[in-house]
Amino acid sequence: MLLQIEQECLDVYKRKVEQAAKSRAQLLQALSDAKLELSTLVSALGDKSFISIPETTLGTINEQLAAIAPALEQLLKQKEERVKEFSDVQSQIQKICGEIAGNASEQTGAPAVDESDLSLKKLNEYQVKLQELQKEKSDRLHKVLEFVSTVHDLCAVLGMDFFSTVTEVHPSLDDTTGVQSKSISNDTLLRLAETVSALNEDKKQRLHKLQELATQLIDLWNLMDTPEEERILFDHVTCHTSASVDGVTVPGALALDLIEQAEVEVERLDQLKASRMKEIAFKKQVELEEIFARAHIEIDPEAAREKIMALIDSGNVEPTELLADMDNQIAKAKEEVLSRKEILDRVEKWMSACEEESWLEDYNRDENRYNSSRGAHLNLKRAEKARILVNKIPGMVDTLVAKTRAWEEDRGISFSYDGVPLLAMLDEYAMLRQEREEEKRRLRDQKKYGEQQNTEQEAIFGSKPSPARPSGTKKVVGPRANGGTNGTPSR
């Protein structure tokens, strides 16, 4: 029995020793785990200054565990707070990135936090990144609002529905949603830019179309002498004739119904123009005749009018083609006038000089020109100027001949003045001038001979007969005196 009791006591002792050893091993493991966790937390948080880490090499195992527990509890609490801070920052970063990428609605749950690095340095990096993303979000939001404002202005000018246009890009762009709720994704910005570009192009095309219609309206009004009362009704169309694309900002200025109204009015005026074709064509013919008359170009107006009547009555030509052809004739006539201007100006000066020459000859024949009659001093001054001008006539004629020949050589046609070749007029004037000079020399010789005869008679008979007044014929000179009412010499 004693041996048996002794064996039982030994078994109990062994169990107690094993249990103590096991308990000690567990405590050591717990202490090791606590130390490891403490080290891991300190490493993850990256800062030892805010918590004093106790020395764990002194005292019993329980004492060492008791010494670590407060610091470990504080570090765990601090870790929990730091994890929350990381989660908040990363959530905001994830949200903004999702908004920029355009998939914010697809993101669910909080982002995973890397608990191996919860240092303030890492947190600061996330915060800096968040600030950059917030700035980018603000810039994008500002850009989106600018695009939306531009779309609003363009829709107002074009008479389009702004809400349907902008919500077609993205539903969040409606005015009913808050500013912060508007989409700032790359796709939204791209589609907004494309929408603005498309609206600008539409605005440009509509303005071009409206300006074309306005030009047609003005031409038709001028063509048919439309009263001002009718023109005022389309001031909203014609006011943009010379406007730039950016200069048109009035709401509804380029609405489709406005352009359609202008098209209808142009069509109505075109039909009215066709019915008044003869009147308009004759009006242009009169303009053409006036241009030719100013340029002293001879035409057959009756034949031209008969041709116009025949074309209109035949119906083989479109009214627009006929008017375009007449406009082309007018343009060519104006070019012809421009090419003849220098020569015509010289012809006018030459004819004016010829008139002064004719007046001077009449003045020289007047025996009473030196009497102190009223206006005699004015005639004397005019005669002095006329003599200076007459002396320039040969130079005028030579220059005019040279200019005319150069013009004819350049164009290969004869330069006519009211149907008469100008060179022939100048040659005829030169011949007449030469004849006048010979007549003057003959009269001077005759007068000289008469004076010599009188001197001889006076020597023989001692008396001097009264001189007889020479019956000189009044010579008409100058192309205006030798021709008809239009100043052309008769052939």
mmCIF file of C-alpha atoms in Angstrom, residues 8 10 15 20 33 39 96 147 174 212 222 229 235 261 271 279 321 343 345 369 371 373 390 455 466 487 489:
data_model
loop_
_atom_site.group_PDB
_atom_site.id
_atom_site.type_symbol
_atom_site.label_atom_id
_atom_site.label_comp_id
_atom_site.label_asym_id
_atom_site.label_seq_id
_atom_site.Cartn_x
_atom_site.Cartn_y
_atom_site.Cartn_z
ATOM 1 C CA GLU A 8 0.343 7.627 -6.971
ATOM 2 C CA LEU A 10 4.817 10.358 -7.891
ATOM 3 C CA ARG A 15 1.454 15.615 -13.779
ATOM 4 C CA ALA A 20 3.698 23.614 -14.769
ATOM 5 C CA ASP A 33 3.833 36.733 -29.132
ATOM 6 C CA SER A 39 7.711 45.020 -32.261
ATOM 7 C CA ILE A 96 -11.873 60.708 -56.815
ATOM 8 C CA PHE A 147 -18.152 73.552 -71.095
ATOM 9 C CA ASP A 174 -28.470 68.807 -65.393
ATOM 10 C CA GLU A 212 -25.962 84.041 -97.803
ATOM 11 C CA ASN A 222 -32.205 96.608 -104.215
ATOM 12 C CA GLU A 229 -41.157 98.905 -94.295
ATOM 13 C CA ASP A 235 -33.534 93.244 -89.737
ATOM 14 C CA GLN A 261 -38.369 82.175 -92.658
ATOM 15 C CA GLN A 271 -40.726 84.287 -107.794
ATOM 16 C CA GLU A 279 -38.591 95.566 -115.755
ATOM 17 C CA GLU A 321 -28.806 83.442 -115.864
ATOM 18 C CA ILE A 343 -7.540 108.886 -122.594
ATOM 19 C CA ASP A 345 -9.790 112.720 -119.466
ATOM 20 C CA ARG A 369 -12.262 144.245 -127.116
ATOM 21 C CA ASN A 371 -13.015 149.321 -124.798
ATOM 22 C CA SER A 373 -16.981 148.225 -121.291
ATOM 23 C CA VAL A 390 -3.771 127.186 -126.755
ATOM 24 C CA THR A 455 2.564 153.601 -148.496
ATOM 25 C CA SER A 466 -8.802 154.976 -145.070
ATOM 26 C CA GLY A 487 -19.011 117.455 -129.610
ATOM 27 C CA PRO A 489 -16.753 116.180 -135.696
#
